[in-house]
Amino acid sequence: MRALTMMLSGFLAIGLAGTAEAKGSKHDGDSAIPACGKNTKVARPDEEGIITLKEKKKRGCVIDVQALRPTQSAVGMDAVECKAEKISSNARKGKLNDYLLADNRWVPMVRGPGGVFYLTDHHHLSTAVWNADIKDKEKKVYAFLLADWSNMKEDAFWQQMVTQHDTWLKAPDGKDITPAQLPRSIGTLQDDPLRTLSAWVRGSCGYVKCDPPGAAKDDDDPSCADKFPNVTCADAYFLEFKWGAYLANVQEVKDALAGEASCSQQTPLNTTCLDSQYDKLTQALPAAMRAAAAPAAQQAVGEGAGYNPAVQTGIAQPKHCK
């Protein structure tokens, strides 16, 4: 009897230990994601050319946003403000890590000369993390490596970046810039109100962007590509910037944005400036929607930019994301 009791006790102890281990290891794969560095490996796409979340977690890493080098000169600070509030809200709920671990929030990057990590997308998300109301030690993102070009000479590297459409070498005013003129950190990205206006036009189906590969369809909330199957959707690089550059030359848009509409980046963000900018962009939106459907738009942005000849009603992003 005593032997049986001891045996049962042993099984119980093993079972409890296994349960504890299972609970403790629920996020072990996430907590084990290393810091980005020289040992970070290039992620491998699957047979459909998609880098899965499993692959991102396997080869990805975590990096301080200030260690990421931007590959464009500006972002839309209105979108940054919105994302920063979502990040702050998730942090207050203790859900920041889960929020950033979502498949669509992993940051793509390339490793350049000197081992520098260059951000190739998600500039808005990274800038929002920097401006969010969270502790400095939490201002990190999960990242995955698209390519390792660290052995290239500087000139060859930037030529490769241009060829692969991994950089946008234009200032907010549309003028060409050199790689040396790009911001050296997320915290010094400029604000481009026309990038914000362009995103509103896209969100209102003023032009149609292709759905990401593998994106789930939602019958209750169809995408613009679903709503306008006869429009050739755009899979172009830096699409919002291209449309923003076109809208910058529309006189009614110019009139609505008269004066200084951009808001400098600072921590915390200047909400007074952003509120004023929001009002100006709201005034400019109807003219921007009409201009997007004009034949001149197709000529300006070129083929494959999602031109939609049907005038749509513009819908602004809710103020402060509320």
Tab-separated table of C-alpha atoms in Angstrom:
chain	number	residue	atom	x	y	z
A	1	MET	CA	0.000	0.000	0.000
A	2	ARG	CA	2.799	2.359	0.941
A	3	ALA	CA	4.577	1.541	-2.353
A	4	LEU	CA	1.382	2.233	-4.309
A	5	THR	CA	0.921	5.557	-2.514
A	6	MET	CA	4.477	6.579	-3.285
A	7	MET	CA	4.012	5.565	-6.923
A	8	LEU	CA	0.820	7.621	-7.221
A	9	SER	CA	2.518	10.567	-5.558
A	10	GLY	CA	5.357	10.299	-8.048
A	11	PHE	CA	2.970	10.283	-11.008
A	12	LEU	CA	1.131	13.260	-9.536
A	13	ALA	CA	4.378	15.194	-9.094
A	14	ILE	CA	5.407	14.464	-12.678
A	15	GLY	CA	1.983	15.521	-13.936
A	16	LEU	CA	2.064	18.782	-12.001
A	17	ALA	CA	5.600	19.483	-13.165
A	18	GLY	CA	4.560	18.845	-16.767
A	19	THR	CA	1.584	21.164	-16.409
A	20	ALA	CA	3.741	23.881	-14.896
A	21	GLU	CA	6.278	23.445	-17.687
A	22	ALA	CA	3.563	23.681	-20.335
A	23	LYS	CA	2.179	26.865	-18.781
A	24	GLY	CA	5.603	28.364	-18.405
A	25	SER	CA	6.610	27.550	-21.951
A	26	LYS	CA	3.486	28.961	-23.626
A	27	HIS	CA	5.452	32.005	-24.789
A	28	ASP	CA	8.900	30.468	-24.532
A	29	GLY	CA	9.297	30.652	-28.310
A	30	ASP	CA	8.584	34.376	-28.139
A	31	SER	CA	10.794	35.128	-25.138
A	32	ALA	CA	13.615	33.201	-26.787
A	33	ILE	CA	13.675	35.530	-29.814
A	34	PRO	CA	17.221	36.980	-29.702
A	35	ALA	CA	18.419	40.525	-30.161
A	36	CYS	CA	19.261	41.487	-33.745
A	37	GLY	CA	22.966	41.255	-34.515
A	38	LYS	CA	25.633	39.693	-36.686
A	39	ASN	CA	24.193	36.220	-36.153
A	40	THR	CA	20.705	37.131	-37.391
A	41	LYS	CA	19.882	34.929	-40.400
A	42	VAL	CA	18.010	35.848	-43.571
A	43	ALA	CA	14.395	34.643	-43.417
A	44	ARG	CA	13.360	32.099	-46.036
A	45	PRO	CA	10.078	32.459	-47.946
A	46	ASP	CA	7.865	29.421	-48.473
A	47	GLU	CA	6.896	27.944	-51.845
A	48	GLU	CA	4.400	30.772	-52.400
A	49	GLY	CA	7.041	33.394	-51.676
A	50	ILE	CA	5.583	34.285	-48.269
A	51	ILE	CA	7.672	34.608	-45.123
A	52	THR	CA	5.431	32.979	-42.561
A	53	LEU	CA	5.065	33.943	-38.934
A	54	LYS	CA	6.665	30.630	-37.974
A	55	GLU	CA	9.721	31.532	-40.084
A	56	LYS	CA	9.852	35.042	-38.622
A	57	LYS	CA	9.904	33.613	-35.114
A	58	LYS	CA	12.518	31.045	-36.110
A	59	ARG	CA	15.007	33.444	-37.731
A	60	GLY	CA	13.775	36.828	-36.539
A	61	CYS	CA	15.036	39.062	-33.773
A	62	VAL	CA	14.094	41.994	-31.560
A	63	ILE	CA	15.627	45.434	-32.037
A	64	ASP	CA	15.494	48.890	-30.466
A	65	VAL	CA	13.653	51.150	-32.920
A	66	GLN	CA	16.402	53.761	-32.669
A	67	ALA	CA	18.878	51.207	-34.010
A	68	LEU	CA	16.902	50.971	-37.255
A	69	ARG	CA	18.012	53.222	-40.125
A	70	PRO	CA	15.118	54.694	-42.178
A	71	THR	CA	15.050	54.279	-45.955
A	72	GLN	CA	12.595	57.113	-46.593
A	73	SER	CA	12.585	60.732	-45.466
A	74	ALA	CA	9.099	61.113	-44.035
A	75	VAL	CA	5.950	59.540	-42.631
A	76	GLY	CA	2.412	60.792	-42.049
A	77	MET	CA	2.377	61.881	-38.411
A	78	ASP	CA	-1.399	61.560	-38.241
A	79	ALA	CA	-1.039	57.808	-38.779
A	80	VAL	CA	1.873	57.731	-36.321
A	81	GLU	CA	-0.306	59.397	-33.666
A	82	CYS	CA	-3.030	56.799	-34.232
A	83	LYS	CA	-0.663	53.836	-34.021
A	84	ALA	CA	1.145	55.317	-31.001
A	85	GLU	CA	-2.147	55.481	-29.094
A	86	LYS	CA	-2.912	51.838	-29.923
A	87	ILE	CA	0.555	50.835	-28.735
A	88	SER	CA	0.205	52.841	-25.508
A	89	SER	CA	-3.238	51.345	-24.892
A	90	ASN	CA	-1.959	47.794	-25.350
A	91	ALA	CA	0.964	48.538	-23.038
A	92	ARG	CA	-1.418	49.748	-20.315
A	93	LYS	CA	-3.339	46.485	-20.655
A	94	GLY	CA	-0.143	44.431	-20.463
A	95	LYS	CA	-0.603	43.269	-24.075
A	96	LEU	CA	2.199	45.173	-25.829
A	97	ASN	CA	4.281	42.076	-26.586
A	98	ASP	CA	1.342	40.173	-28.069
A	99	TYR	CA	0.397	43.235	-30.139
A	100	LEU	CA	3.872	43.581	-31.661
A	101	LEU	CA	4.208	39.837	-32.237
A	102	ALA	CA	1.261	39.804	-34.668
A	103	ASP	CA	2.308	38.579	-38.115
A	104	ASN	CA	1.608	41.898	-39.862
A	105	ARG	CA	3.649	43.932	-37.349
A	106	TRP	CA	6.997	42.236	-37.825
A	107	VAL	CA	9.400	44.743	-39.353
A	108	PRO	CA	11.329	43.825	-42.545
A	109	MET	CA	14.926	45.004	-42.795
A	110	VAL	CA	18.180	44.461	-44.671
A	111	ARG	CA	21.706	44.409	-43.261
A	112	GLY	CA	23.943	46.941	-44.969
A	113	PRO	CA	27.610	47.932	-44.838
A	114	GLY	CA	29.003	47.971	-41.335
A	115	GLY	CA	26.243	45.649	-40.136
A	116	VAL	CA	23.703	48.511	-40.032
A	117	PHE	CA	20.060	47.414	-40.124
A	118	TYR	CA	17.947	49.347	-42.624
A	119	LEU	CA	14.179	49.400	-42.278
A	120	THR	CA	12.412	48.647	-45.581
A	121	ASP	CA	8.780	48.954	-44.405
A	122	HIS	CA	6.716	49.732	-41.303
A	123	HIS	CA	8.262	53.172	-40.810
A	124	HIS	CA	4.970	54.363	-39.321
A	125	LEU	CA	4.791	51.496	-36.823
A	126	SER	CA	8.418	51.958	-35.770
A	127	THR	CA	7.966	55.719	-35.374
A	128	ALA	CA	4.804	55.095	-33.364
A	129	VAL	CA	6.679	52.791	-30.986
A	130	TRP	CA	9.258	55.539	-30.495
A	131	ASN	CA	6.537	58.121	-29.744
A	132	ALA	CA	4.277	55.855	-27.666
A	133	ASP	CA	3.764	56.418	-23.953
A	134	ILE	CA	5.847	53.428	-22.900
A	135	LYS	CA	9.168	52.931	-21.134
A	136	ASP	CA	12.308	53.462	-23.210
A	137	LYS	CA	13.357	49.840	-22.673
A	138	GLU	CA	10.068	48.751	-24.284
A	139	LYS	CA	10.613	50.766	-27.473
A	140	LYS	CA	11.526	47.729	-29.527
A	141	VAL	CA	10.012	45.857	-32.478
A	142	TYR	CA	10.254	42.318	-33.785
A	143	ALA	CA	12.124	42.174	-37.086
A	144	PHE	CA	13.148	39.746	-39.809
A	145	LEU	CA	15.992	39.975	-42.298
A	146	LEU	CA	15.191	40.113	-46.011
A	147	ALA	CA	18.799	40.230	-47.249
A	148	ASP	CA	22.367	40.509	-46.032
A	149	TRP	CA	24.310	43.029	-48.147
A	150	SER	CA	26.787	43.911	-45.436
A	151	ASN	CA	29.769	42.968	-47.628
A	152	MET	CA	28.862	45.476	-50.328
A	153	LYS	CA	30.531	48.830	-50.844
A	154	GLU	CA	28.332	51.792	-49.898
A	155	ASP	CA	27.587	52.857	-53.488
A	156	ALA	CA	26.800	49.311	-54.620
A	157	PHE	CA	24.567	48.809	-51.594
A	158	TRP	CA	22.433	51.840	-52.381
A	159	GLN	CA	22.207	50.894	-56.029
A	160	GLN	CA	20.912	47.515	-54.902
A	161	MET	CA	18.422	49.216	-52.578
A	162	VAL	CA	17.085	51.311	-55.458
A	163	THR	CA	16.935	48.332	-57.821
A	164	GLN	CA	15.025	46.258	-55.252
A	165	HIS	CA	12.656	49.183	-54.457
A	166	ASP	CA	13.784	49.153	-50.834
A	167	THR	CA	14.258	52.919	-50.527
A	168	TRP	CA	12.346	56.111	-51.447
A	169	LEU	CA	14.894	58.790	-52.239
A	170	LYS	CA	12.623	61.817	-52.310
A	171	ALA	CA	11.934	64.603	-49.831
A	172	PRO	CA	8.351	65.501	-48.794
A	173	ASP	CA	8.385	68.267	-51.442
A	174	GLY	CA	9.033	65.638	-54.138
A	175	LYS	CA	12.634	66.612	-54.811
A	176	ASP	CA	15.259	63.905	-55.211
A	177	ILE	CA	17.620	63.306	-52.301
A	178	THR	CA	20.766	61.236	-51.850
A	179	PRO	CA	21.126	58.348	-49.369
A	180	ALA	CA	23.288	60.636	-47.227
A	181	GLN	CA	20.289	62.961	-46.838
A	182	LEU	CA	18.047	60.286	-45.359
A	183	PRO	CA	17.332	60.557	-41.607
A	184	ARG	CA	19.775	58.531	-39.541
A	185	SER	CA	17.184	57.473	-36.976
A	186	ILE	CA	13.455	56.904	-36.607
A	187	GLY	CA	13.228	59.895	-34.282
A	188	THR	CA	14.269	62.331	-37.016
A	189	LEU	CA	11.791	61.325	-39.740
A	190	GLN	CA	9.882	64.310	-41.134
A	191	ASP	CA	6.121	64.702	-41.404
A	192	ASP	CA	4.513	64.604	-44.863
A	193	PRO	CA	0.829	65.685	-44.675
A	194	LEU	CA	0.309	64.624	-48.290
A	195	ARG	CA	1.352	61.083	-47.336
A	196	THR	CA	-1.495	61.201	-44.803
A	197	LEU	CA	-3.956	62.607	-47.354
A	198	SER	CA	-2.891	59.946	-49.870
A	199	ALA	CA	-3.575	57.214	-47.311
A	200	TRP	CA	-7.073	58.625	-46.718
A	201	VAL	CA	-7.726	58.618	-50.473
A	202	ARG	CA	-6.544	54.997	-50.677
A	203	GLY	CA	-8.679	54.022	-47.696
A	204	SER	CA	-11.671	55.580	-49.477
A	205	CYS	CA	-10.929	53.569	-52.670
A	206	GLY	CA	-9.839	56.673	-54.582
A	207	TYR	CA	-7.150	54.358	-55.890
A	208	VAL	CA	-6.990	50.621	-55.371
A	209	LYS	CA	-4.146	48.766	-53.741
A	210	CYS	CA	-3.864	44.997	-54.051
A	211	ASP	CA	-4.548	42.945	-50.945
A	212	PRO	CA	-1.407	41.451	-49.371
A	213	PRO	CA	-0.607	37.843	-50.383
A	214	GLY	CA	-2.434	35.413	-48.136
A	215	ALA	CA	-4.762	38.100	-46.716
A	216	ALA	CA	-8.020	36.659	-45.397
A	217	LYS	CA	-11.217	37.827	-47.087
A	218	ASP	CA	-13.858	39.520	-44.955
A	219	ASP	CA	-17.381	39.428	-46.434
A	220	ASP	CA	-18.562	41.997	-43.888
A	221	ASP	CA	-15.760	44.437	-44.675
A	222	PRO	CA	-14.590	43.944	-48.279
A	223	SER	CA	-11.366	45.603	-49.385
A	224	CYS	CA	-11.185	48.146	-52.205
A	225	ALA	CA	-9.789	45.395	-54.435
A	226	ASP	CA	-12.920	43.342	-53.674
A	227	LYS	CA	-15.249	46.307	-54.247
A	228	PHE	CA	-13.687	47.246	-57.584
A	229	PRO	CA	-12.744	43.996	-59.355
A	230	ASN	CA	-12.661	45.795	-62.717
A	231	VAL	CA	-9.926	48.153	-61.533
A	232	THR	CA	-6.387	46.835	-61.917
A	233	CYS	CA	-5.153	46.972	-58.332
A	234	ALA	CA	-1.732	48.376	-57.581
A	235	ASP	CA	1.119	46.290	-56.305
A	236	ALA	CA	3.555	49.166	-56.791
A	237	TYR	CA	6.233	50.217	-54.335
A	238	PHE	CA	5.823	53.444	-52.325
A	239	LEU	CA	2.337	53.840	-53.771
A	240	GLU	CA	1.098	56.353	-51.187
A	241	PHE	CA	4.089	58.615	-51.805
A	242	LYS	CA	3.490	58.552	-55.572
A	243	TRP	CA	-0.126	59.557	-55.170
A	244	GLY	CA	0.834	62.139	-52.561
A	245	ALA	CA	3.251	63.733	-55.026
A	246	TYR	CA	0.437	63.953	-57.585
A	247	LEU	CA	-2.010	65.457	-55.063
A	248	ALA	CA	0.592	68.065	-54.094
A	249	ASN	CA	0.104	69.665	-57.512
A	250	VAL	CA	-3.705	69.884	-57.309
A	251	GLN	CA	-4.584	73.541	-56.787
A	252	GLU	CA	-7.607	72.931	-54.528
A	253	VAL	CA	-5.463	70.710	-52.334
A	254	LYS	CA	-2.754	73.378	-52.240
A	255	ASP	CA	-5.336	75.980	-51.189
A	256	ALA	CA	-6.706	73.779	-48.382
A	257	LEU	CA	-3.212	73.092	-47.074
A	258	ALA	CA	-2.075	76.707	-47.359
A	259	GLY	CA	0.544	77.677	-44.804
A	260	GLU	CA	2.675	75.273	-42.800
A	261	ALA	CA	0.690	72.033	-42.485
A	262	SER	CA	3.430	69.650	-41.376
A	263	CYS	CA	4.068	68.849	-37.724
A	264	SER	CA	7.592	68.227	-36.489
A	265	GLN	CA	8.223	64.957	-34.700
A	266	GLN	CA	8.677	65.228	-30.965
A	267	THR	CA	7.985	63.104	-27.921
A	268	PRO	CA	5.151	63.390	-27.067
A	269	LEU	CA	3.687	64.309	-30.448
A	270	ASN	CA	2.344	67.849	-30.884
A	271	THR	CA	-1.395	67.150	-30.781
A	272	THR	CA	-2.291	70.837	-31.209
A	273	CYS	CA	-0.431	70.929	-34.517
A	274	LEU	CA	-1.849	67.575	-35.584
A	275	ASP	CA	-5.408	68.712	-34.801
A	276	SER	CA	-4.926	71.772	-36.998
A	277	GLN	CA	-3.419	69.604	-39.739
A	278	TYR	CA	-6.344	67.187	-39.486
A	279	ASP	CA	-8.839	70.006	-40.119
A	280	LYS	CA	-6.880	71.159	-43.183
A	281	LEU	CA	-6.642	67.635	-44.575
A	282	THR	CA	-10.377	67.110	-44.039
A	283	GLN	CA	-11.022	70.239	-46.107
A	284	ALA	CA	-8.660	69.011	-48.833
A	285	LEU	CA	-10.089	65.468	-49.010
A	286	PRO	CA	-13.090	66.095	-51.359
A	287	ALA	CA	-10.811	67.826	-53.890
A	288	ALA	CA	-8.263	65.020	-53.531
A	289	MET	CA	-10.935	62.401	-54.270
A	290	ARG	CA	-12.048	64.226	-57.409
A	291	ALA	CA	-8.445	64.665	-58.515
A	292	ALA	CA	-7.729	60.942	-57.982
A	293	ALA	CA	-10.458	60.034	-60.482
A	294	ALA	CA	-9.427	62.623	-63.070
A	295	PRO	CA	-7.761	61.354	-66.291
A	296	ALA	CA	-4.740	63.497	-65.405
A	297	ALA	CA	-4.143	61.262	-62.382
A	298	GLN	CA	-3.568	58.181	-64.516
A	299	GLN	CA	-1.042	60.072	-66.613
A	300	ALA	CA	0.745	61.436	-63.545
A	301	VAL	CA	1.086	58.242	-61.485
A	302	GLY	CA	1.505	55.912	-64.456
A	303	GLU	CA	0.293	52.401	-65.147
A	304	GLY	CA	-0.112	49.944	-62.331
A	305	ALA	CA	-0.908	52.554	-59.680
A	306	GLY	CA	-4.495	51.496	-59.003
A	307	TYR	CA	-6.227	54.314	-60.879
A	308	ASN	CA	-9.998	54.283	-60.249
A	309	PRO	CA	-12.011	56.468	-62.659
A	310	ALA	CA	-15.101	56.445	-60.434
A	311	VAL	CA	-15.216	59.370	-57.994
A	312	GLN	CA	-15.583	58.084	-54.430
A	313	THR	CA	-16.633	59.812	-51.222
A	314	GLY	CA	-13.622	60.580	-49.076
A	315	ILE	CA	-13.568	59.239	-45.531
A	316	ALA	CA	-10.998	60.661	-43.153
A	317	GLN	CA	-9.381	58.518	-40.501
A	318	PRO	CA	-11.165	59.233	-37.186
A	319	LYS	CA	-9.481	62.025	-35.263
A	320	HIS	CA	-7.053	60.600	-32.700
A	321	CYS	CA	-8.198	57.151	-33.908
A	322	LYS	CA	-11.380	57.480	-31.851
